PDB file of C-alpha atoms in Angstrom:
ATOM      1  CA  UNK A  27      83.358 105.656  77.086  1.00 31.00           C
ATOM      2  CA  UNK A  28      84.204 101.758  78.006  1.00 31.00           C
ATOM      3  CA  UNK A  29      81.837  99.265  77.652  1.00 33.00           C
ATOM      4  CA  UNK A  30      79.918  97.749  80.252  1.00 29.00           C
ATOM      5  CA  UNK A  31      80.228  94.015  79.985  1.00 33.00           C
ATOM      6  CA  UNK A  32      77.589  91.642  82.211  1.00 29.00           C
ATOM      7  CA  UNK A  33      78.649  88.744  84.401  1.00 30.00           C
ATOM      8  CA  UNK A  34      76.117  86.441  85.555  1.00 27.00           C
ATOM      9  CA  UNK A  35      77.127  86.077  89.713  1.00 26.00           C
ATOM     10  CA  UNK A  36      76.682  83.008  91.755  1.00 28.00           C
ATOM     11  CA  UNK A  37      73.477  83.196  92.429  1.00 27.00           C
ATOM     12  CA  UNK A  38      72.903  83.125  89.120  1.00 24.00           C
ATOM     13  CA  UNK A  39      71.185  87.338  89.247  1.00 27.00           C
ATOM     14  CA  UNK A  40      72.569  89.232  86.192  1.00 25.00           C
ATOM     15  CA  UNK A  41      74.829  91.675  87.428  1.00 28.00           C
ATOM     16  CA  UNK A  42      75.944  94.640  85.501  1.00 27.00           C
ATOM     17  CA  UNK A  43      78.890  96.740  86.233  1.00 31.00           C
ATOM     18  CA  UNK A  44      81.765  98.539  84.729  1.00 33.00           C
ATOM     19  CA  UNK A  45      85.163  97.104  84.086  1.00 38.00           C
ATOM     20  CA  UNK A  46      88.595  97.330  82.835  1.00 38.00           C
ATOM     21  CA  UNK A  47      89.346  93.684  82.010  1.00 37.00           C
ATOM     22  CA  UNK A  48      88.084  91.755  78.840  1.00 35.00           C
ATOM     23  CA  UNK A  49      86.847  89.049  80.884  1.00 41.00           C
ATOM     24  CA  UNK A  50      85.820  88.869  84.428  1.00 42.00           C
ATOM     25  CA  UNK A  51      85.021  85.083  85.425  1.00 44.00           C
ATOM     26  CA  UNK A  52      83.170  84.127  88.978  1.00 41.00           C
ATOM     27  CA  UNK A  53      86.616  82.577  90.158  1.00 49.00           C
ATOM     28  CA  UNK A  54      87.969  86.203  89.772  1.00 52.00           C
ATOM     29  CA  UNK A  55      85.164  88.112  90.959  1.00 50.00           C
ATOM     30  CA  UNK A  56      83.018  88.635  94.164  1.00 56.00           C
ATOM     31  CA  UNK A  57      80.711  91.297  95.247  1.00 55.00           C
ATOM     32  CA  UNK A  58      80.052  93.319  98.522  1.00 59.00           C
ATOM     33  CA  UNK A  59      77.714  95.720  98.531  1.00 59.00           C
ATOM     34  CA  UNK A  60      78.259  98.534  95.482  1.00 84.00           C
ATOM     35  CA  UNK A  61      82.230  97.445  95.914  1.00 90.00           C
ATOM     36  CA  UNK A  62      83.351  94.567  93.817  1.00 93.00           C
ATOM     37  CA  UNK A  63      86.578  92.425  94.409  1.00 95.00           C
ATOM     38  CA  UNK A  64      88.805  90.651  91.902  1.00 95.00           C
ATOM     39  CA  UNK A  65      91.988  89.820  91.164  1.00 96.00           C
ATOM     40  CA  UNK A  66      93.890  92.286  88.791  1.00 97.00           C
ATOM     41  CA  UNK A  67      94.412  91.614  85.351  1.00 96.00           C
ATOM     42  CA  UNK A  68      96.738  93.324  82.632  1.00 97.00           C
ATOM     43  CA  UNK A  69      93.716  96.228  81.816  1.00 96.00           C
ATOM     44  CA  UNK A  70      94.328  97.724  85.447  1.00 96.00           C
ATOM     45  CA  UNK A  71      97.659  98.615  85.594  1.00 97.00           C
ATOM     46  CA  UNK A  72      97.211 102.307  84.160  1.00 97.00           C
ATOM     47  CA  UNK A  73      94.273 102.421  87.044  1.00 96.00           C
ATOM     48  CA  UNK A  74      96.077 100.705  89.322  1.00 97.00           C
ATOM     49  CA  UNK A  75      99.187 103.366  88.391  1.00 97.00           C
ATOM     50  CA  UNK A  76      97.167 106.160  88.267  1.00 96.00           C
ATOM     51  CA  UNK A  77      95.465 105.447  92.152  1.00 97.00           C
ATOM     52  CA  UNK A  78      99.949 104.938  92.893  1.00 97.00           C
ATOM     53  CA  UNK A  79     100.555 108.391  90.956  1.00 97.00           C
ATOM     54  CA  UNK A  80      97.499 110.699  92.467  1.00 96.00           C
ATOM     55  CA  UNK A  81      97.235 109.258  96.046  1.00 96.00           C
ATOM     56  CA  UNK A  82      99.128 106.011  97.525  1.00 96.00           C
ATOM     57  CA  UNK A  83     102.223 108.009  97.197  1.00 95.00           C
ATOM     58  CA  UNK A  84     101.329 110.774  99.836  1.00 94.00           C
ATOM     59  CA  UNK A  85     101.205 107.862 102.060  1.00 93.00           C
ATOM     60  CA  UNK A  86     104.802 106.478 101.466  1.00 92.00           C
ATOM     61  CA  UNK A  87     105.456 106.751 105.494  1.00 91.00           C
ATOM     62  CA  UNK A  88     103.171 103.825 105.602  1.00 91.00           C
ATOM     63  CA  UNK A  89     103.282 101.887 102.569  1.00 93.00           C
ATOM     64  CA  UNK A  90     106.405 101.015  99.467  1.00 95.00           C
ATOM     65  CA  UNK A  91     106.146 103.434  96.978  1.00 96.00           C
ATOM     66  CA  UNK A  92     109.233 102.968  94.388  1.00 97.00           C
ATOM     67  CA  UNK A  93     110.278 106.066  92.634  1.00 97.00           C
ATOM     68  CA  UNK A  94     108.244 107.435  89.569  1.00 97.00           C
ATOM     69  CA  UNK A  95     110.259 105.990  86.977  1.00 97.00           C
ATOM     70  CA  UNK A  96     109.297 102.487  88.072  1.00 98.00           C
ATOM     71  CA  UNK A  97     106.040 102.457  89.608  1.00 98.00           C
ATOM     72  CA  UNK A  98     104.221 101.323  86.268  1.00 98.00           C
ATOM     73  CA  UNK A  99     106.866  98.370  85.602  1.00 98.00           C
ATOM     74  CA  UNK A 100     106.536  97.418  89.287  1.00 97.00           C
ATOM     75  CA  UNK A 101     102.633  97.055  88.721  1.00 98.00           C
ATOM     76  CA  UNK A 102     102.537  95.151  85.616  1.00 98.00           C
ATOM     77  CA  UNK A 103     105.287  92.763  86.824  1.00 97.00           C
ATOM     78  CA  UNK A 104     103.469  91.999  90.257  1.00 97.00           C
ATOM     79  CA  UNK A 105      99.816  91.788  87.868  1.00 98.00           C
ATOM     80  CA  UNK A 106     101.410  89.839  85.482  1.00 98.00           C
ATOM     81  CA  UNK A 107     102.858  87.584  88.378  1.00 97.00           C
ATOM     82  CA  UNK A 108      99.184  87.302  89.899  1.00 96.00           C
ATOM     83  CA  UNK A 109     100.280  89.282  93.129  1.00 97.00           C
ATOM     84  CA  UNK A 110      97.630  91.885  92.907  1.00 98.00           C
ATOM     85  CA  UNK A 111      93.908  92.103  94.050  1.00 97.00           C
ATOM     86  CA  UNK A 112      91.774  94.978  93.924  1.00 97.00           C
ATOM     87  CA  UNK A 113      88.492  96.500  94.855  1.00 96.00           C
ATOM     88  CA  UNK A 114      86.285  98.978  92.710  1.00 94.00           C
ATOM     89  CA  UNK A 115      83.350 100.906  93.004  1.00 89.00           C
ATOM     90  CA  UNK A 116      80.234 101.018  90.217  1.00 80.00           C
ATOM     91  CA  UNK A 117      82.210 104.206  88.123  1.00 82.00           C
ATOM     92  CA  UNK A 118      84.757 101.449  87.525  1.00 74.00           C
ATOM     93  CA  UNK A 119      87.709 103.221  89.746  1.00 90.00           C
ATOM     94  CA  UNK A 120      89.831 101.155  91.602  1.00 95.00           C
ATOM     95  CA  UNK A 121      89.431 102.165  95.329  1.00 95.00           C
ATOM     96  CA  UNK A 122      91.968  99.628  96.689  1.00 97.00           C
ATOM     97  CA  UNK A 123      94.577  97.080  96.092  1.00 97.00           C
ATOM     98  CA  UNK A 124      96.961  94.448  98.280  1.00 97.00           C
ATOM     99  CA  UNK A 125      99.127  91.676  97.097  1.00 97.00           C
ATOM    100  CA  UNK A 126      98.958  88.696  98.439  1.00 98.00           C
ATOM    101  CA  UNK A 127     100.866  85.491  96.939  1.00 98.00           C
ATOM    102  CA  UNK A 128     102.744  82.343  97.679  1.00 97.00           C
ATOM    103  CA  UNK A 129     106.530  82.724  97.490  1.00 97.00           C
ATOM    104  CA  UNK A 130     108.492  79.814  95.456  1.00 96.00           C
ATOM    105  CA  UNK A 131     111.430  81.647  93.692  1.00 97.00           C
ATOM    106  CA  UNK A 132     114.535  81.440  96.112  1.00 97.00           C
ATOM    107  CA  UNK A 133     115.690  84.653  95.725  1.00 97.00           C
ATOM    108  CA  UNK A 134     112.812  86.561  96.263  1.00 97.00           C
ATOM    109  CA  UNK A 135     112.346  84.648  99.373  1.00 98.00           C
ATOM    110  CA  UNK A 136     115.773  85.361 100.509  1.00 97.00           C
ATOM    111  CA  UNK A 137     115.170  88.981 100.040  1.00 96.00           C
ATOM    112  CA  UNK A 138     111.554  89.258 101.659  1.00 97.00           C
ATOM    113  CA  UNK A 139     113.363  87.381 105.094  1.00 98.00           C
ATOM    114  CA  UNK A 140     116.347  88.345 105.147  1.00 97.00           C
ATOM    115  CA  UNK A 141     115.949  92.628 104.077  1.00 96.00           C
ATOM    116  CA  UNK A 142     112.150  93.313 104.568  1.00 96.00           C
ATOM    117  CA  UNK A 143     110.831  90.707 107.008  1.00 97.00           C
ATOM    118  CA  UNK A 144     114.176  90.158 108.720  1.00 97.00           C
ATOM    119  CA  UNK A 145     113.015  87.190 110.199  1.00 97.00           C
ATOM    120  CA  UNK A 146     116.031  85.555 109.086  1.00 97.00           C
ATOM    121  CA  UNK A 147     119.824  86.271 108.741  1.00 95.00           C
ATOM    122  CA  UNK A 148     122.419  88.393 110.516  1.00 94.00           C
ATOM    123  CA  UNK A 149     119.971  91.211 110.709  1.00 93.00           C
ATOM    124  CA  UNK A 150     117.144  89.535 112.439  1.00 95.00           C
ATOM    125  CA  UNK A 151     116.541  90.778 115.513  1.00 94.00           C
ATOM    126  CA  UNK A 152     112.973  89.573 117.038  1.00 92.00           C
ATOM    127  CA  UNK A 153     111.789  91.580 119.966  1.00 89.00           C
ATOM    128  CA  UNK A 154     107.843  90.164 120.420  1.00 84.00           C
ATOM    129  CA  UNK A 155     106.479  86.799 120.516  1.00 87.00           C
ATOM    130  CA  UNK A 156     102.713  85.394 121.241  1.00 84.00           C
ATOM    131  CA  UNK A 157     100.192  82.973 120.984  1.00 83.00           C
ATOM    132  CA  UNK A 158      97.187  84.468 118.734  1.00 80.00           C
ATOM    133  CA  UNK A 159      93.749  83.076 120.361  1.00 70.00           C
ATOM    134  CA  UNK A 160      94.522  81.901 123.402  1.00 59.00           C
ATOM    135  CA  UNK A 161      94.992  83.732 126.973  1.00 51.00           C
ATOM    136  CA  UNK A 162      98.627  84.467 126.467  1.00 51.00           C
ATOM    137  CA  UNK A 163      99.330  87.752 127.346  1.00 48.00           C
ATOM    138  CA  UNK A 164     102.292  89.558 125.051  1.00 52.00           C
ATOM    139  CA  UNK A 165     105.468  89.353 126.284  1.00 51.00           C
ATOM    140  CA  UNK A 166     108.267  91.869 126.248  1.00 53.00           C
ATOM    141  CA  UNK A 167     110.585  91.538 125.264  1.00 59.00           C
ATOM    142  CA  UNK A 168     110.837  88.778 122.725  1.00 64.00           C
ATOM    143  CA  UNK A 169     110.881  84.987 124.944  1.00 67.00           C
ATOM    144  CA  UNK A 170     111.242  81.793 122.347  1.00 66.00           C
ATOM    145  CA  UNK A 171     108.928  79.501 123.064  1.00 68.00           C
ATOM    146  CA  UNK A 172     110.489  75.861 124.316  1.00 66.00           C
ATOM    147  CA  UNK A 173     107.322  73.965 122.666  1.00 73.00           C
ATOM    148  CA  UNK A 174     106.858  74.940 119.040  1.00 76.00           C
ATOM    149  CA  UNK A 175     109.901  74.531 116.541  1.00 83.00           C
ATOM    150  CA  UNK A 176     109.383  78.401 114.971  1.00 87.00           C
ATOM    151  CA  UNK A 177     111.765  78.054 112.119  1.00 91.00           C
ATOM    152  CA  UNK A 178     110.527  77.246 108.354  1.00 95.00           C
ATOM    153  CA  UNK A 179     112.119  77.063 104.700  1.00 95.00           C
ATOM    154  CA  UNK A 180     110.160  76.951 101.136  1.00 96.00           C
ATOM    155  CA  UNK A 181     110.877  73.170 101.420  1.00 94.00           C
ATOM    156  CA  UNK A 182     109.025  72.750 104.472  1.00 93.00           C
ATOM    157  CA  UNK A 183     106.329  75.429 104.989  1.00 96.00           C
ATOM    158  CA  UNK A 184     104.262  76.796 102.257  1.00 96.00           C
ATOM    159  CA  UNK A 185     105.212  80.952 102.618  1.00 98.00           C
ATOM    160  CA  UNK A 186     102.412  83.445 101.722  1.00 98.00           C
ATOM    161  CA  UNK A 187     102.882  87.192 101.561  1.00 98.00           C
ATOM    162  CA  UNK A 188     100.885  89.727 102.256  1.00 96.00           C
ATOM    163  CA  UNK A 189     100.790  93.340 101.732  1.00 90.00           C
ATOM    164  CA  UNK A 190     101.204  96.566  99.924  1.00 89.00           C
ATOM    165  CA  UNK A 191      98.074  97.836 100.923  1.00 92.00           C
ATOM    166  CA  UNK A 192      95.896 100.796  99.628  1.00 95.00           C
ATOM    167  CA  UNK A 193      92.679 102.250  99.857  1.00 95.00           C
ATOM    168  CA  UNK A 194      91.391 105.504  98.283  1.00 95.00           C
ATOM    169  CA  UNK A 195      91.011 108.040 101.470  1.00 94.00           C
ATOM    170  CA  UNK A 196      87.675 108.610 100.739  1.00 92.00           C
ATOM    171  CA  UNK A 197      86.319 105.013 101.020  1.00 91.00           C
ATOM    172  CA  UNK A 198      88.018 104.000 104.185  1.00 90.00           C
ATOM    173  CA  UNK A 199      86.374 102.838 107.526  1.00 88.00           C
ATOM    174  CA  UNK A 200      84.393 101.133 105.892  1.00 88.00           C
ATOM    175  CA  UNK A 201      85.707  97.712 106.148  1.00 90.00           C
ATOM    176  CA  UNK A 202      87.088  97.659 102.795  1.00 93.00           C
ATOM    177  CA  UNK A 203      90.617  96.777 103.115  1.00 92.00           C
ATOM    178  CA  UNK A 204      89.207  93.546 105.328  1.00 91.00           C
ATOM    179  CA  UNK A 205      86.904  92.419 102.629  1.00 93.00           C
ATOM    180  CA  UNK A 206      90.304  92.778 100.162  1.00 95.00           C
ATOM    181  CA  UNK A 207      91.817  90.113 102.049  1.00 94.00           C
ATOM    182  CA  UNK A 208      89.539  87.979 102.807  1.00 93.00           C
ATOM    183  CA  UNK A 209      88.470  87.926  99.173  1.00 95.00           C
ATOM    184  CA  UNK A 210      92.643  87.669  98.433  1.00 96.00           C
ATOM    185  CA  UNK A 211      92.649  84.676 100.822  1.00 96.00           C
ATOM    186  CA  UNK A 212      89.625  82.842  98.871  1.00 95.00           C
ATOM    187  CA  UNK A 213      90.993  83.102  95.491  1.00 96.00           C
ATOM    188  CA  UNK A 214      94.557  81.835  96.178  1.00 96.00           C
ATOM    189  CA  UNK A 215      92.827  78.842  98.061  1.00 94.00           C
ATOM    190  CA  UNK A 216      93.090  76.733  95.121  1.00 93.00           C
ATOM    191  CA  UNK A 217      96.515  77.217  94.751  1.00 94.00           C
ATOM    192  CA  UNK A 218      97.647  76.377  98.423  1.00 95.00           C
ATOM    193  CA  UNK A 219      95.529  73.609  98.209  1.00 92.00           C
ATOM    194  CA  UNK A 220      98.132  72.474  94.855  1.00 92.00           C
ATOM    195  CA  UNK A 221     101.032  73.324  96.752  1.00 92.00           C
ATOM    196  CA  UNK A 222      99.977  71.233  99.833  1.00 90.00           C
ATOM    197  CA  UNK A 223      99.359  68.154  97.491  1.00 87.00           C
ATOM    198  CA  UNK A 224     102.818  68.560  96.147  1.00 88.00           C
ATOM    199  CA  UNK A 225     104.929  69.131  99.184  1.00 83.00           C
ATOM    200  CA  UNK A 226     103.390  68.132 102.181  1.00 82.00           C
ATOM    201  CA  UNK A 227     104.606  70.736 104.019  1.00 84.00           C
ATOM    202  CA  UNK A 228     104.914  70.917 108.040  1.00 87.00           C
ATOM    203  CA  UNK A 229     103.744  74.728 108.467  1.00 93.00           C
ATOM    204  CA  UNK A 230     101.714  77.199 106.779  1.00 95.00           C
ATOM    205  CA  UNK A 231     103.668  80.981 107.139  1.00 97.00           C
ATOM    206  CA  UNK A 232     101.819  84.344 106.170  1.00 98.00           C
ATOM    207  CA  UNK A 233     104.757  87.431 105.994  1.00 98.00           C
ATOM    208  CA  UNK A 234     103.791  90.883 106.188  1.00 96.00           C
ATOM    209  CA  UNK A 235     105.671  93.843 107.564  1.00 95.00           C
ATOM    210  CA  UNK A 236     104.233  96.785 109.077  1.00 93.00           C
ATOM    211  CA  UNK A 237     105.702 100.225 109.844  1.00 91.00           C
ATOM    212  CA  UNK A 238     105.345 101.442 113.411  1.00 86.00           C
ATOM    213  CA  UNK A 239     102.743 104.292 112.432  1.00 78.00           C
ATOM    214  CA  UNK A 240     100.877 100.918 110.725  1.00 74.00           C
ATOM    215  CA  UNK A 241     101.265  99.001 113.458  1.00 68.00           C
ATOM    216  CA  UNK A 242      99.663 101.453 116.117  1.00 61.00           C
ATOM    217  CA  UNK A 243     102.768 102.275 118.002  1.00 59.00           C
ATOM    218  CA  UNK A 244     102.183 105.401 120.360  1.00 53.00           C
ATOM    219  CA  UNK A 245      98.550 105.239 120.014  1.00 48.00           C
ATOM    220  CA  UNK A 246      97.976 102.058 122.667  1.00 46.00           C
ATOM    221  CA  UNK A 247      97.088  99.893 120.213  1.00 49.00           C
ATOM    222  CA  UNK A 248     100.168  97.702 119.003  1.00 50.00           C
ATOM    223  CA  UNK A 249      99.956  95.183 116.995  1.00 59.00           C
ATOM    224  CA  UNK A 250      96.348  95.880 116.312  1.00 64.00           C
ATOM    225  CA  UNK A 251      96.569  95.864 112.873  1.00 77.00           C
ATOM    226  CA  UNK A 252      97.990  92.109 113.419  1.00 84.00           C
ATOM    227  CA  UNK A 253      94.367  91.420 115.156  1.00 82.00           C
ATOM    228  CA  UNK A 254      93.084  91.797 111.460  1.00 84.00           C
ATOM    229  CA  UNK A 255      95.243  90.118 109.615  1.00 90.00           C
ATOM    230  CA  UNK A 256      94.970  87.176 111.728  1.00 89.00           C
ATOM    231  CA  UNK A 257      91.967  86.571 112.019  1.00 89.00           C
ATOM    232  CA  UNK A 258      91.476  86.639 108.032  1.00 91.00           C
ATOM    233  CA  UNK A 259      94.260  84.242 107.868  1.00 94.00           C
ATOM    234  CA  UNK A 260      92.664  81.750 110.651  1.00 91.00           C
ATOM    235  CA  UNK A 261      89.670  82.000 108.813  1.00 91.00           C
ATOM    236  CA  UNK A 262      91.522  80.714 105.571  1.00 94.00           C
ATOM    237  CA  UNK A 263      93.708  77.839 107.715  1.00 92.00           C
ATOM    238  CA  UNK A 264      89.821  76.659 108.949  1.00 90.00           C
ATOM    239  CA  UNK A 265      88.506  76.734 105.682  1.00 91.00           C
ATOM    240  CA  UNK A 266      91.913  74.437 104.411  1.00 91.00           C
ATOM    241  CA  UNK A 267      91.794  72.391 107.663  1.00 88.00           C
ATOM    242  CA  UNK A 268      88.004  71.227 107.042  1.00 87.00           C
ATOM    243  CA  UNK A 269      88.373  70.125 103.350  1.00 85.00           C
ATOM    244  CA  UNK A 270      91.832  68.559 103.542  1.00 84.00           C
ATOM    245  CA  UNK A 271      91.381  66.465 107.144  1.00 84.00           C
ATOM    246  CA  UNK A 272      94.595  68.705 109.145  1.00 86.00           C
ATOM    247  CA  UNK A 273      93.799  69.321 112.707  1.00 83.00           C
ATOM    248  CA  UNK A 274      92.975  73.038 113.915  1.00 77.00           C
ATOM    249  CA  UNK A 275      93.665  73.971 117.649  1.00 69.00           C
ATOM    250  CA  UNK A 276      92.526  77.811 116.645  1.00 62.00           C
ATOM    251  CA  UNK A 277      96.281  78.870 117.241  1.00 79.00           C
ATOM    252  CA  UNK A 278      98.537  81.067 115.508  1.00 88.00           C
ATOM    253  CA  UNK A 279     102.490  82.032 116.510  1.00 90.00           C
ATOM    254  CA  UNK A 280     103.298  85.428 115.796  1.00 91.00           C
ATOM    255  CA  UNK A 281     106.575  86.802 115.753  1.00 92.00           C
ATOM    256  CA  UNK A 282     107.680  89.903 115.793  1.00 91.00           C
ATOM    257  CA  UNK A 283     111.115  91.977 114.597  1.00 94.00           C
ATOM    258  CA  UNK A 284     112.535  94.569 113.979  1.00 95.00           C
ATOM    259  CA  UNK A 285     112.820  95.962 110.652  1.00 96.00           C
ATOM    260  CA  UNK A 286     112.829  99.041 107.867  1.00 96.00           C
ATOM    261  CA  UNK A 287     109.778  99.813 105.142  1.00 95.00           C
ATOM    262  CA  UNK A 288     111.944  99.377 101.833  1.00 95.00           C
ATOM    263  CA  UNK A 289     111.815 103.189 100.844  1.00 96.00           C
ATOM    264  CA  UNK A 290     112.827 104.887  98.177  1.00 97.00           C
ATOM    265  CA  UNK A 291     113.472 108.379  96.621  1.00 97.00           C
ATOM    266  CA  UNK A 292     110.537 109.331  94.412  1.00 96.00           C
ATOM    267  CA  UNK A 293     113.011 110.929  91.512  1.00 97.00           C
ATOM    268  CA  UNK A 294     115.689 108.147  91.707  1.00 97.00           C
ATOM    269  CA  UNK A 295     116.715 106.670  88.366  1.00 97.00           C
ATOM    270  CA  UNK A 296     117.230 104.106  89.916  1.00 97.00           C
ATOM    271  CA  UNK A 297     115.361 101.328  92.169  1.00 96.00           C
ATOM    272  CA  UNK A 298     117.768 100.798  94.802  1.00 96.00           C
ATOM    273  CA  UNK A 299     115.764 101.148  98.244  1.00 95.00           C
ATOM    274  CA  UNK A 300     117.827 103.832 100.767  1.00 96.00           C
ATOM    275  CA  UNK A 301     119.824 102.935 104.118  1.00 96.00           C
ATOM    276  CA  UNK A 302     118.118 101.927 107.052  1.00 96.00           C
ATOM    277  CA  UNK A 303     119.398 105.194 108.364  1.00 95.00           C
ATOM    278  CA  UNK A 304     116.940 106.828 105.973  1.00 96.00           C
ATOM    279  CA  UNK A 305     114.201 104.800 106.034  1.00 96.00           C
ATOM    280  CA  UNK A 306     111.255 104.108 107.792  1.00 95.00           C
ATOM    281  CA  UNK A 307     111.035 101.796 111.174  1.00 94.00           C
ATOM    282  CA  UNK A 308     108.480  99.262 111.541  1.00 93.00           C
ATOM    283  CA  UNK A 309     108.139  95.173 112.577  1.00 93.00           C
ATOM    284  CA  UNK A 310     108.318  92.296 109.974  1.00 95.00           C
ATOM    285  CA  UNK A 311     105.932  89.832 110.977  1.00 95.00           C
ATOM    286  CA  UNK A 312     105.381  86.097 111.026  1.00 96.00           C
ATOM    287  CA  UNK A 313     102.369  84.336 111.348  1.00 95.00           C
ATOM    288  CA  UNK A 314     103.107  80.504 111.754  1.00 95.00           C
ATOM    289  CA  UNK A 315     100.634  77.493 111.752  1.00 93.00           C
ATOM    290  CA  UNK A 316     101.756  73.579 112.140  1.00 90.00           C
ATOM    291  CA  UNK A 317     100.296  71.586 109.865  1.00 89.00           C
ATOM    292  CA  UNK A 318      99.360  68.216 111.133  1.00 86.00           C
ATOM    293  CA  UNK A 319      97.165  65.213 109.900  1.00 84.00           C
ATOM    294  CA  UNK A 320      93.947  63.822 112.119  1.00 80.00           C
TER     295      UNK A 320
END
C-alpha cells in the first residue's frame, strides 16, 4: 500500500489525498472537485504507461501511440522534459494526461512544422483560415489574410505545443480534459512570462494537430474541438496581457492544413512513424496572437 502524504492547499484547508510523487508542491498542484491536476513527475511514468498500455492505445485513430517497445521511454523522456500534465482521481489513478510545452530546440521545431503540423515546408498545404472571436464567418477554402503578417520563427514568436491527449473512458464528459488545460496553461505561465523577458517576441503561437475524427469532420461540427482549445488559450494570452501591459483585441488567427497523425505499428522495433499512405488524416493547427505593447 503507498502512503498517503498531506499537502496543505491554497486556502490553507489540509487536504489529504493519494499520490505517486515524493513531493507535490502548490505550484504543481490544483484541485477540482474529487479530480486533482498536476504536472507529472518521474513516479508516474509506470501509471502514466500503464493508462498508454490498458486503454489510450485502443484509441490510436485519434491520438500518437508509438509501438510497445517505446511507449515507456517516450513517457519518461517527455516527464523528464516537463511536457506532461495529468489528472487523478482520490484512488490515486491517473484518469488523464496532455502535454503541453514551449518549443526551443531547433530540431524538434523543424519536425513538429514541417512533418506533424505542416504549417511549414514543401508539404504545407493550408486549406482553412479565420478570425477566432469576431463575426468572421470560415472561409473555404483557405484565403490569406492581406492584414496580419501569419508567418513566425522561434526567434520571433514564442511556440507552445499542445497535445497528446487522454482521458480514461469512464471519466469523460465531464469537463475533464478542459480543466487539464487550463490547469497546463497556468503552470507554464511562469515560464512564458521568462521567455517573453528574454526575447521580446512579436507573436505568441499554440500548435496542435487534430485528426479529422478529432476534429468533428462528418458530424457538422468542424473545428469544434478548436472552439476549446481556444478559448483556454485566450484565457491564458488575457491573463499574460494584464500583468505584462501588451494590448488584447480578444483575437486569435487560426490556420488550418492539411496533415497526417504520426502513426505507428504497435510491434515495430523500431520508432519510425509509417507513410502518409498509411496513416491517419487530420489538420495541423495554428493559433497565432500579435504581441504588441500599450
Amino acid at each position: 500500500m503507498k502512503m498517503i502524504p498531506s499537502i496543505h492547499f491554497f486556502s490553507a484547508l489540509l487536504i489529504t489525498f493519494f499520490c505517486h510523487a515524493a513531493e507535490i508542491t502548490p505550484e504543481l498542484y490544483q484541485q477540482q472537485g474529487i479530480i486533482f491536476y498536476r504536472k507529472a513527475v518521474s513516479e508516474d511514468i509506470p501509471y502514466i504507461t500503464k493508462l498508454i498500455n490498458k486503454k489510450a492505445h485502443l484509441d490510436h485513430k485519434k491520438i500518437v501511440i508509438v509501438p510497445k517497445k517505446f511507449r515507456e521511454q517516450s513517457v519518461t523522456s517527455a516527464v523528464a522534459a516537463q511536457k506532461v500534465y495529468i489528472a487523478e482521481n482520490t484512488q490515486d489513478d491517473i484518469i488523464a494526461f496532455k502535454k503541453l510545452f514551449i518549443v526551443t530546440d531547433p530540431a524538434e521545431y523543424h519536425v513538429i512544422t514541417h512533418y506533424e503540423i505542416r504549417c511549414k515546408g514543401p508539404k504545407s498545404k493550408p486549406v482553412y483560415y479565420n478570425e477566432i472571436f469576431t463575426e468572421t464567418t470560415p472561409t473555404l477554402p483557405y484565403i490569406k489574410p492581406t492584414n496580419v503578417d501569419l508567418h513566425f520563427s522561434l526567434e520571433n514568436s514564442i511556440v507552445m505545443y499542445v497535445g497528446g491527449d487522454y482521458t480514461h473512458p469512464a471519466y469523460r464528459d465531464s469537463g475533464i480534459n478542459s480543466e487539464l488545460t487550463r490547469v497546463a496553461f497556468d503552470l507554464i505561465k511562469k515560464d512564458v512570462v521568462a521567455a517573453l523577458a528574454k526575447k521580446k517576441p512579436a507573436k505568441l503561437i499554440l500548435l496542435y494537430g487534430l485528426t479529422k475524427e478529432n476534429a468533428g469532420e462528418g458530424s457538422g461540427t468542424l473545428f469544434n474541438r478548436t472552439k476549446a482549445i481556444s478559448r483556454a488559450f485566450m484565457q491564458f494570452i488575457e491573463e499574460i496581457a494584464a500583468e505584462h501591459n501588451y494590448e488584447n483585441d480578444h483575437f486569435l488567427h487560426h490556420t488550418c492544413y492539411h496533415s497526417y497523425m504520426p502513426t505507428f505499428d504497435p510491434e515495430s522495433e523500431e520508432w519510425i512513424r509509417l507513410s502518409d499512405q498509411h496513416s491517419v488524416a487530420g489538420y495541423g493547427n495554428v493559433l497565432l496572437f500579435p504581441l504588441q505593447k500599450k
